[in-house]
Amino acid sequence: MKDILNFIDGAYCEGSIGRWFDDIDPCTGQAHARISEAGSDDVNRAVSAARNALSGPWSQMPQAARSAMIRAVAEEIDNRFNAFLEAEVADTGKPHSLASVVDIPRGAANFRIFADIIANLSEHAFPMDTPDGGRALNYTSRRPKGVVAVISPWNLPLLLMTWKVAPALACGNAVVAKPSEETPATCALLGDVMNSVGIPPGVFNVVHGFGPGSAGEALTKHPGVDAITFTGETRTGEAIMKAAAAGTRDISSELGGKNAALVFADCDIDAAVEGTVRSTFTNCGQVCLCTERVYVERPIFNAFVDRLKAEAEKLHPGAPTDAKTGIGPLISAEHRDKVTGYFERARAAGATVVTGGDVPVIDGDLANGFWVRPTIWTGLAEDSPLVKEEIFGPVCHIAPFDSEEEALHLANDTDYGLAATLWTRDLSRTHRIAPRLEAGIVWVNTWNLRDLRTPFGGSKQSGIGREGGAYSLEFYSELSNICIKM
Ligand code: NAD
């Protein structure tokens, strides 16, 4: 069994508290590695290493040189593609067909895009008249924020970690990363990548462990951390905001969702069914952007439900390496029990189970994996907790609507505001509805398509701030105005 170690000041190390925990393969329920937990002394050491690195050559490095180094990280991830793929799949159980085209390439792409952005950075200038009849020139200038703590979840481990590490480093910060305790393997591999491309020791550090009472809490409460960027559950985001309040540290948070799809009768139904299958069941429903509420205009409601059911039933669970595998497992036994708890609550609430709502029986090595069947419900009340709470599994509730206004009301009637999807061929309707959807991202006739230069984030309880492309610079750098009297 492999050991997964912390990475501090350029070297892999065991945590000083001598505690280890298992890294479980969700396909088998068996440990595939053990993880060394970081204690508060280790977190102190990681934060000190990061602070020291800031006074070294790293933050003074010319932008072009830093950009070249960030680009080299992307190339090195490409070079080690198979090692990253193997680690990600062992931690998450997701099919190779998904991880090899989404998670690992995007992990590298995140470094590439921020290498480009920092290389092409421009500043603003504001020449002005002065009261004495002279002139002055104002210009903006960015400097690193300092030590940035990056805390990430388990659903897209490499993708979401690099989505924050890359802009943080591109802006000249030093990072202490805390990956999810469920999926630390790819983040651990990044340490060696950083060393191999010459990122100075201390610029990138990794501490492993849990949230409360462990590395996560120690890191977010550490006064040596200047800013915290977090992706995860809304309730965790609240706890981290409280920690960030001490010392008024900046925070960026990407949180939960309860995303709606609106399917109008004039849509291309083939595309809408295919897109909704993806938006509901991709990664076993464990994507913050997944659709859990589908509203369909009444004339096509029955046909849409039948077709979605038929497609959902084609998604067979199986081994990640099997090309026929259509859906992987949930991340853990605990999460499987949470999702199956919703199955029971849906039945008790009188839902019609269109398909799924149970656990498939699988023999052999996969018998103890955390599998659930893709599940579709109809007939729940709009105020049911199943329609309000983020379930984060391969589930959706489908309900009919009769008018645009009703559809908009249903989509927006949620505490969350991350993503929404619209299926229609009517361009005027698209322009009427899309800007009124209370979501950080609205897809029309597609799902999960992203240009990495665009802003990303949530409204309401789905998060604070926008990251992505040059928008990330707002969080990862400190902007000053310099005013020169001429
Ligand atoms: P989580 O909130 O349980 O954990 C996320 C990370 O926070 C983990 O590394 C965990 O160890 C750490 N953590 C937990 N409590 C902490 C504390 N008190 N202090 C410091 N760190 C703490 O989330 P999860 O279960 O890993 O991920 C699933 C959630 O993430 C879902 O709600 C999903 O919607 C959300 N998510 C959001 C986005 C987005 O972009 N908006 C993307 C992916 C996932």
Coordinates of C-alpha atoms and ligand atoms in Angstrom, one line a residue:
M1 CA 0.0 0.0 0.0
K2 CA 1.3 3.5 -0.9
D3 CA 2.1 6.2 1.7
I4 CA 0.8 9.7 0.9
L5 CA 2.9 12.3 2.6
N6 CA 2.7 16.0 3.3
F7 CA 4.9 18.3 1.2
I8 CA 6.5 21.1 3.1
D9 CA 9.4 23.4 2.0
G10 CA 10.1 21.4 -1.1
A11 CA 10.3 18.0 0.7
Y12 CA 7.8 15.1 1.4
C13 CA 7.5 14.4 5.1
E14 CA 5.4 12.5 7.6
G15 CA 3.2 14.5 9.9
S16 CA 4.7 15.1 13.3
I17 CA 1.7 13.7 15.2
G18 CA 2.2 10.1 13.9
R19 CA -1.4 9.7 12.8
W20 CA -2.3 7.9 9.5
F21 CA -5.7 7.4 7.9
D22 CA -6.9 5.2 5.0
D23 CA -7.4 6.4 1.4
I24 CA -10.3 4.3 0.2
D25 CA -11.0 3.2 -3.4
P26 CA -14.7 3.9 -3.8
C27 CA -15.1 1.1 -6.4
T28 CA -14.0 -1.6 -3.9
G29 CA -14.4 -0.1 -0.5
Q30 CA -10.7 -1.1 0.2
A31 CA -7.8 1.1 1.2
H32 CA -5.4 1.7 -1.7
A33 CA -3.1 4.0 0.3
R34 CA -2.5 5.5 3.7
I35 CA -2.3 9.2 4.4
S36 CA -0.1 11.0 6.9
E37 CA -2.1 13.5 8.8
A38 CA -0.6 16.9 9.4
G39 CA -0.8 18.3 12.9
S40 CA -0.8 22.0 13.9
D41 CA 3.1 22.0 14.1
D42 CA 3.2 20.8 10.5
V43 CA 0.7 23.5 9.4
N44 CA 2.9 26.0 11.2
R45 CA 5.9 24.8 9.4
A46 CA 4.1 24.9 6.0
V47 CA 2.9 28.4 6.6
S48 CA 6.4 29.6 7.7
A49 CA 8.0 27.9 4.6
A50 CA 5.5 29.8 2.5
R51 CA 6.2 33.1 4.2
N52 CA 9.9 32.6 3.9
A53 CA 9.5 31.8 0.2
L54 CA 7.8 35.2 -0.3
S55 CA 10.8 37.1 0.8
G56 CA 13.0 35.0 -1.6
P57 CA 13.3 35.3 -5.4
W58 CA 9.8 34.0 -6.1
S59 CA 7.8 37.2 -5.7
Q60 CA 10.4 39.3 -7.4
M61 CA 10.7 37.1 -10.4
P62 CA 9.9 38.8 -13.7
Q63 CA 6.5 38.0 -14.9
A64 CA 7.7 36.3 -18.1
A65 CA 10.0 33.9 -16.1
R66 CA 7.1 33.1 -13.6
S67 CA 4.8 32.5 -16.6
A68 CA 7.3 30.1 -18.2
M69 CA 7.6 28.2 -14.9
I70 CA 3.8 27.9 -14.6
R71 CA 3.6 26.7 -18.2
A72 CA 6.3 24.1 -17.4
V73 CA 4.1 22.8 -14.6
A74 CA 1.3 22.2 -17.2
E75 CA 3.8 20.3 -19.4
E76 CA 5.0 18.2 -16.5
I77 CA 1.5 17.2 -15.7
D78 CA 1.1 16.2 -19.3
N79 CA 4.3 14.2 -19.1
R80 CA 3.0 12.4 -16.0
F81 CA -0.5 11.9 -17.4
N82 CA -0.7 8.2 -16.5
A83 CA 0.5 8.7 -12.9
F84 CA -2.1 11.4 -12.4
L85 CA -4.9 9.4 -14.0
E86 CA -4.1 6.3 -11.9
A87 CA -4.0 8.4 -8.7
E88 CA -7.3 10.2 -9.5
V89 CA -9.1 7.1 -10.5
A90 CA -7.9 5.2 -7.4
D91 CA -9.2 8.0 -5.2
T92 CA -12.5 8.7 -6.9
G93 CA -13.5 5.6 -8.7
K94 CA -14.5 7.7 -11.7
P95 CA -14.3 6.0 -15.2
H96 CA -11.1 6.5 -17.2
S97 CA -13.3 7.8 -20.0
L98 CA -14.2 10.8 -17.8
A99 CA -10.9 11.4 -15.9
S100 CA -8.8 11.1 -19.0
V101 CA -10.7 13.7 -20.9
V102 CA -11.8 16.1 -18.1
D103 CA -9.9 15.9 -14.8
I104 CA -6.3 15.4 -15.9
P105 CA -6.2 17.5 -19.1
R106 CA -8.0 20.3 -17.2
G107 CA -5.5 20.1 -14.4
A108 CA -2.8 20.9 -16.9
A109 CA -4.9 23.5 -18.8
N110 CA -5.5 25.5 -15.6
F111 CA -1.7 26.1 -15.4
R112 CA -1.5 26.9 -19.1
I113 CA -4.3 29.5 -19.0
F114 CA -2.9 31.4 -16.0
A115 CA 0.6 31.3 -17.5
D116 CA -0.9 33.1 -20.5
I117 CA -2.9 35.6 -18.5
I118 CA 0.0 36.7 -16.4
A119 CA 2.3 37.0 -19.4
N120 CA -0.3 39.3 -21.0
L121 CA -1.1 41.3 -18.0
S122 CA -1.8 45.0 -18.6
E123 CA -2.4 47.8 -16.1
H124 CA -4.7 50.9 -16.3
A125 CA -3.5 54.4 -16.4
F126 CA -5.5 57.6 -15.5
P127 CA -3.8 60.9 -16.4
M128 CA -5.4 63.8 -14.6
D129 CA -5.4 67.6 -14.3
T130 CA -4.3 68.8 -10.8
P131 CA -5.7 71.9 -8.9
D132 CA -2.5 73.8 -9.4
G133 CA -2.8 73.6 -13.2
G134 CA -0.4 70.8 -13.6
R135 CA -0.8 67.1 -14.4
A136 CA -0.5 63.8 -12.5
L137 CA -0.5 60.2 -13.7
N138 CA -2.3 57.4 -11.8
Y139 CA -1.5 53.8 -12.7
T140 CA -2.6 50.5 -11.2
S141 CA -0.1 48.0 -9.9
R142 CA -0.6 44.5 -8.7
R143 CA 1.5 42.6 -6.1
P144 CA 1.0 39.2 -4.6
K145 CA -1.4 38.9 -1.7
G146 CA 1.0 36.7 0.3
V147 CA 0.3 33.2 1.7
V148 CA -2.8 31.7 0.2
A149 CA -4.5 28.7 1.7
V150 CA -6.3 26.5 -0.8
I151 CA -8.9 24.1 0.5
S152 CA -10.6 21.8 -2.0
P153 CA -13.2 19.0 -2.1
W154 CA -13.2 15.5 -3.4
N155 CA -15.4 15.5 -6.5
L156 CA -12.9 16.9 -9.1
P157 CA -9.7 16.8 -7.0
L158 CA -7.0 17.8 -9.4
L159 CA -9.2 20.1 -11.5
L160 CA -10.4 22.1 -8.5
M161 CA -7.1 22.2 -6.7
T162 CA -5.2 23.5 -9.8
W163 CA -8.0 25.9 -10.6
K164 CA -6.8 27.8 -7.5
V165 CA -3.2 26.9 -7.1
A166 CA -2.4 28.0 -10.7
P167 CA -3.6 31.6 -10.4
A168 CA -2.2 31.9 -6.9
L169 CA 1.3 31.0 -8.1
A170 CA 0.9 33.0 -11.4
C171 CA 0.3 36.1 -9.3
G172 CA 3.5 35.4 -7.2
N173 CA 1.8 34.1 -4.0
A174 CA 3.0 31.2 -2.0
V175 CA 0.4 28.4 -1.3
V176 CA -0.4 26.0 1.4
A177 CA -2.9 23.5 -0.1
K178 CA -5.2 21.2 1.9
P179 CA -6.8 18.6 -0.4
S180 CA -9.9 16.7 0.6
E181 CA -9.1 13.8 3.0
E182 CA -11.0 11.5 0.6
T183 CA -8.8 12.4 -2.5
P184 CA -5.3 13.6 -1.6
A185 CA -3.3 11.6 -4.2
T186 CA -3.1 14.0 -7.2
C187 CA -2.4 17.0 -5.0
A188 CA 0.4 15.0 -3.4
L189 CA 1.9 14.3 -6.9
L190 CA 2.0 18.1 -7.5
G191 CA 4.9 18.5 -5.0
D192 CA 7.3 16.5 -7.2
V193 CA 6.1 18.4 -10.3
M194 CA 6.9 21.7 -8.6
N195 CA 10.3 20.6 -7.7
S196 CA 11.1 19.2 -11.1
V197 CA 10.3 22.5 -12.9
G198 CA 12.3 24.6 -10.3
I199 CA 9.5 26.2 -8.3
P200 CA 11.5 27.3 -5.2
P201 CA 11.0 25.3 -2.0
G202 CA 8.2 26.7 0.2
V203 CA 6.3 28.3 -2.7
F204 CA 3.9 25.3 -2.8
N205 CA 3.1 23.2 0.2
V206 CA 0.6 20.4 0.9
V207 CA -0.9 19.4 4.3
H208 CA -3.2 16.4 4.6
G209 CA -6.0 15.9 7.1
F210 CA -9.6 16.7 7.9
G211 CA -11.5 19.9 8.5
P212 CA -12.6 20.6 12.2
G213 CA -9.9 19.7 14.7
S214 CA -7.4 18.9 12.0
A215 CA -5.3 20.4 9.2
G216 CA -8.2 22.3 7.6
E217 CA -9.1 24.2 10.7
A218 CA -5.5 24.8 11.7
L219 CA -4.7 26.2 8.3
T220 CA -7.8 28.5 8.0
K221 CA -7.2 29.9 11.5
H222 CA -3.5 30.4 11.0
P223 CA -2.6 34.1 11.3
G224 CA 0.2 33.7 8.8
V225 CA -2.3 33.0 6.1
D226 CA -3.3 36.2 4.1
A227 CA -6.2 34.8 2.1
I228 CA -8.3 31.7 1.9
T229 CA -9.8 30.2 -1.2
F230 CA -12.3 27.4 -0.7
T231 CA -14.4 25.0 -2.7
G232 CA -16.9 22.8 -0.9
E233 CA -20.2 22.7 1.0
T234 CA -22.0 25.8 1.9
R235 CA -21.9 25.0 5.7
T236 CA -18.2 24.5 5.6
G237 CA -17.9 27.8 3.7
E238 CA -19.6 29.5 6.6
A239 CA -17.2 28.0 9.1
I240 CA -14.2 29.1 7.0
M241 CA -15.7 32.6 6.6
K242 CA -15.8 32.8 10.4
A243 CA -12.1 31.7 10.6
A244 CA -11.2 34.3 7.9
A245 CA -12.9 37.1 9.9
A246 CA -10.0 37.0 12.4
G247 CA -7.5 39.4 10.9
T248 CA -10.0 40.4 8.2
R249 CA -8.4 37.9 5.7
D250 CA -9.8 37.8 2.2
I251 CA -11.9 34.8 1.2
S252 CA -13.1 33.4 -2.1
S253 CA -15.7 30.6 -1.9
E254 CA -17.3 28.3 -4.4
L255 CA -20.0 26.4 -2.6
G256 CA -23.0 24.1 -3.2
G257 CA -25.8 24.2 -5.8
K258 CA -29.3 22.9 -6.5
N259 CA -29.3 23.7 -10.2
A260 CA -32.3 23.8 -12.4
A261 CA -32.8 22.9 -16.1
L262 CA -35.7 24.5 -18.0
V263 CA -36.8 22.5 -21.0
F264 CA -39.2 24.3 -23.3
A265 CA -41.5 22.5 -25.8
D266 CA -39.7 24.1 -28.7
C267 CA -36.3 22.6 -27.8
D268 CA -34.3 20.1 -29.8
I269 CA -35.5 17.2 -27.6
D270 CA -32.7 14.9 -28.6
A271 CA -30.1 17.5 -27.5
A272 CA -32.1 18.3 -24.3
V273 CA -32.3 14.6 -23.3
E274 CA -28.7 14.0 -24.0
G275 CA -27.6 17.2 -22.2
T276 CA -29.8 16.5 -19.2
V277 CA -28.5 12.9 -18.9
R278 CA -25.0 14.4 -18.8
S279 CA -25.9 17.3 -16.5
T280 CA -27.7 15.0 -14.0
F281 CA -25.5 11.9 -14.0
T282 CA -21.9 13.0 -14.9
N283 CA -19.5 11.9 -12.2
C284 CA -22.3 10.1 -10.5
G285 CA -24.0 13.5 -10.0
Q286 CA -21.1 14.7 -7.9
V287 CA -20.4 17.9 -9.8
C288 CA -21.5 21.2 -8.2
L289 CA -22.9 22.2 -11.6
C290 CA -25.1 19.1 -11.9
T291 CA -28.8 19.5 -12.5
E292 CA -31.0 18.2 -9.6
R293 CA -34.2 19.9 -10.7
V294 CA -35.6 19.6 -14.2
Y295 CA -38.7 21.6 -15.2
V296 CA -40.3 20.6 -18.5
E297 CA -43.0 22.5 -20.4
R298 CA -46.2 20.4 -20.1
P299 CA -46.7 19.4 -23.8
I300 CA -43.5 17.4 -23.9
F301 CA -43.3 16.5 -20.2
N302 CA -44.3 12.8 -20.5
A303 CA -42.2 12.2 -23.6
F304 CA -39.2 13.8 -21.9
V305 CA -39.5 11.8 -18.7
D306 CA -39.8 8.5 -20.7
R307 CA -36.7 9.4 -22.8
L308 CA -34.6 10.5 -19.8
K309 CA -35.6 7.3 -18.0
A310 CA -34.5 5.2 -21.0
E311 CA -31.1 6.9 -21.2
A312 CA -30.5 6.8 -17.4
E313 CA -31.1 3.0 -17.5
K314 CA -28.3 2.6 -20.1
L315 CA -25.7 4.0 -17.6
H316 CA -24.1 0.8 -16.2
P317 CA -21.9 0.9 -13.2
G318 CA -18.6 -0.8 -13.5
A319 CA -14.8 -0.8 -13.3
P320 CA -13.1 2.5 -14.2
T321 CA -11.0 0.8 -16.9
D322 CA -14.0 -0.9 -18.6
A323 CA -15.0 1.2 -21.7
K324 CA -18.7 0.1 -21.1
T325 CA -18.8 1.8 -17.7
G326 CA -21.4 4.6 -17.8
I327 CA -21.3 5.6 -14.2
G328 CA -18.9 5.3 -11.3
P329 CA -19.5 5.0 -7.5
L330 CA -20.2 7.7 -4.9
I331 CA -17.1 8.9 -3.1
S332 CA -17.6 7.1 0.3
A333 CA -19.8 4.8 2.4
E334 CA -20.9 7.9 4.3
H335 CA -22.0 9.7 1.2
R336 CA -23.7 6.6 -0.2
D337 CA -25.7 6.4 3.0
K338 CA -26.6 10.1 2.7
V339 CA -27.9 9.6 -0.9
T340 CA -29.8 6.4 -0.1
G341 CA -31.3 8.2 2.9
Y342 CA -32.8 10.6 0.3
F343 CA -34.1 7.6 -1.6
E344 CA -36.1 6.6 1.5
R345 CA -37.2 10.1 2.2
A346 CA -38.5 10.5 -1.4
R347 CA -40.6 7.3 -1.1
A348 CA -42.0 8.5 2.2
A349 CA -42.8 11.9 0.7
G350 CA -44.9 10.1 -2.0
A351 CA -42.6 10.6 -5.0
T352 CA -43.0 8.5 -8.0
V353 CA -39.7 6.7 -8.6
V354 CA -39.4 6.8 -12.4
T355 CA -36.2 4.8 -12.3
G356 CA -33.5 3.9 -9.8
G357 CA -33.9 4.7 -6.1
D358 CA -31.8 1.8 -5.0
V359 CA -28.4 0.2 -5.0
P360 CA -27.3 -2.1 -7.8
V361 CA -26.0 -5.6 -6.9
I362 CA -22.5 -6.1 -8.3
D363 CA -20.5 -9.2 -7.8
G364 CA -16.8 -9.8 -7.5
D365 CA -14.2 -7.1 -6.7
L366 CA -16.7 -4.3 -7.0
A367 CA -19.2 -5.9 -4.6
N368 CA -18.3 -3.5 -1.7
G369 CA -18.1 -0.3 -3.8
F370 CA -20.3 2.7 -3.0
W371 CA -22.7 2.3 -6.0
V372 CA -26.2 3.7 -6.4
R373 CA -28.5 3.6 -9.4
P374 CA -29.2 6.8 -11.5
T375 CA -32.5 8.0 -10.0
I376 CA -35.4 10.1 -11.4
W377 CA -38.4 11.2 -9.3
T378 CA -41.6 13.0 -10.2
G379 CA -44.5 14.1 -8.0
L380 CA -42.6 15.9 -5.1
A381 CA -43.9 19.1 -3.7
E382 CA -41.7 22.1 -4.5
D383 CA -41.1 22.8 -0.8
S384 CA -40.0 19.2 -0.2
P385 CA -36.4 19.1 1.3
L386 CA -35.6 16.8 -1.7
V387 CA -36.3 19.7 -4.0
K388 CA -34.5 22.2 -1.8
E389 CA -31.4 20.5 -0.4
E390 CA -28.3 19.6 -2.4
I391 CA -28.1 15.8 -2.6
F392 CA -24.9 15.6 -4.7
G393 CA -25.7 12.2 -6.2
P394 CA -27.1 10.9 -9.5
V395 CA -30.6 12.1 -8.9
C396 CA -33.1 14.6 -10.2
H397 CA -36.7 15.6 -9.7
I398 CA -38.8 16.4 -12.8
A399 CA -41.9 18.6 -12.8
P400 CA -44.0 20.3 -15.5
F401 CA -44.5 24.0 -16.0
D402 CA -47.0 26.0 -18.1
S403 CA -45.4 29.5 -18.7
E404 CA -42.1 31.3 -18.9
E405 CA -42.8 33.2 -15.7
E406 CA -43.6 30.0 -13.8
A407 CA -40.5 28.4 -15.1
L408 CA -38.4 31.3 -14.0
H409 CA -40.0 31.4 -10.6
L410 CA -39.4 27.7 -10.1
A411 CA -35.7 27.9 -11.2
N412 CA -35.0 30.8 -8.9
D413 CA -36.9 29.5 -5.9
T414 CA -33.8 28.2 -4.2
D415 CA -31.2 29.3 -1.6
Y416 CA -28.5 28.4 -4.1
G417 CA -27.4 30.3 -7.3
L418 CA -24.7 28.4 -9.1
A419 CA -25.8 27.2 -12.5
A420 CA -28.9 26.9 -14.7
T421 CA -29.6 25.3 -18.1
L422 CA -32.1 26.4 -20.7
W423 CA -33.2 24.3 -23.6
T424 CA -35.1 26.2 -26.2
R425 CA -34.8 27.2 -29.9
D426 CA -36.4 30.6 -29.3
L427 CA -33.7 33.3 -29.3
S428 CA -35.9 36.0 -28.0
R429 CA -37.0 33.8 -25.1
T430 CA -33.3 33.0 -24.4
H431 CA -32.5 36.7 -24.1
R432 CA -35.6 37.3 -21.9
I433 CA -34.9 34.5 -19.5
A434 CA -31.2 34.0 -19.3
P435 CA -30.3 37.3 -17.6
R436 CA -33.1 36.8 -15.1
L437 CA -31.9 33.4 -13.9
E438 CA -30.2 33.9 -10.5
A439 CA -27.1 31.8 -11.3
G440 CA -23.4 32.5 -11.8
I441 CA -23.5 30.6 -15.0
V442 CA -26.4 30.0 -17.5
W443 CA -26.0 27.4 -20.2
V444 CA -28.3 27.5 -23.3
N445 CA -28.7 24.3 -25.3
T446 CA -25.5 22.9 -23.7
W447 CA -24.1 22.0 -20.3
N448 CA -20.7 22.4 -18.7
L449 CA -19.0 24.1 -21.6
R450 CA -16.4 26.6 -20.4
D451 CA -13.9 29.0 -21.8
L452 CA -11.4 29.3 -19.1
R453 CA -11.2 33.1 -19.6
T454 CA -14.8 33.5 -18.4
P455 CA -15.9 34.4 -14.8
F456 CA -17.0 31.5 -12.6
G457 CA -18.7 31.5 -9.3
G458 CA -22.0 31.4 -7.5
S459 CA -24.6 33.8 -6.2
K460 CA -26.8 33.5 -3.0
Q461 CA -25.5 30.5 -1.0
S462 CA -23.4 29.1 -3.8
G463 CA -20.4 31.3 -3.1
I464 CA -18.7 34.6 -2.9
G465 CA -16.6 36.1 -5.6
R466 CA -15.7 35.2 -9.2
E467 CA -12.6 33.3 -10.4
G468 CA -11.6 32.4 -13.9
G469 CA -9.3 34.1 -16.4
A470 CA -8.4 37.6 -15.5
Y471 CA -11.2 37.7 -13.0
S472 CA -9.1 35.6 -10.7
L473 CA -6.6 38.4 -10.4
E474 CA -9.0 40.3 -8.2
F475 CA -8.6 37.7 -5.5
Y476 CA -5.1 36.5 -6.0
S477 CA -3.4 39.9 -6.2
E478 CA -3.5 43.2 -4.3
L479 CA -4.3 46.2 -6.5
S480 CA -2.7 49.5 -5.7
N481 CA -3.0 52.9 -7.4
I482 CA 0.2 54.9 -7.8
C483 CA -0.3 58.6 -8.3
I484 CA 2.7 60.6 -9.6
K485 CA 2.6 64.4 -9.7
M486 CA 4.3 65.5 -12.9
Ligands
NAD1 P1 -16.7 19.8 2.3 O1 -17.1 21.2 2.6 O2 -17.1 18.7 3.2 O3 -15.1 19.7 2.3 C1 -14.3 20.5 1.5 C2 -12.9 20.7 2.1 O4 -13.0 21.5 3.3 C3 -12.2 19.4 2.5 O5 -10.8 19.5 2.1 C4 -12.4 19.4 4.0 O6 -11.4 18.7 4.7 C5 -12.3 20.9 4.3 N1 -13.0 21.3 5.6 C6 -14.1 20.8 6.1 N2 -14.5 21.4 7.2 C7 -13.5 22.4 7.4 C8 -13.3 23.4 8.4 N3 -14.1 23.6 9.4 N4 -12.2 24.2 8.2 C9 -11.3 24.0 7.2 N5 -11.5 23.1 6.2 C10 -12.6 22.3 6.3 O7 -17.1 19.5 0.8 P2 -17.0 18.1 0.0 O8 -18.0 17.2 0.6 O9 -15.5 17.7 0.0 O10 -17.4 18.5 -1.5 C11 -18.7 18.5 -1.9 C12 -19.3 20.0 -1.9 O11 -18.5 20.8 -2.6 C13 -20.7 20.1 -2.5 O12 -21.5 20.9 -1.7 C14 -20.4 20.7 -3.8 O13 -21.5 21.5 -4.4 C15 -19.3 21.7 -3.5 N6 -18.6 22.1 -4.7 C16 -18.7 23.3 -5.2 C17 -18.1 23.7 -6.3 C18 -18.2 25.1 -6.9 O14 -17.4 25.5 -7.8 N7 -19.1 25.9 -6.4 C19 -17.2 22.8 -7.0 C20 -17.1 21.5 -6.5 C21 -17.8 21.1 -5.3

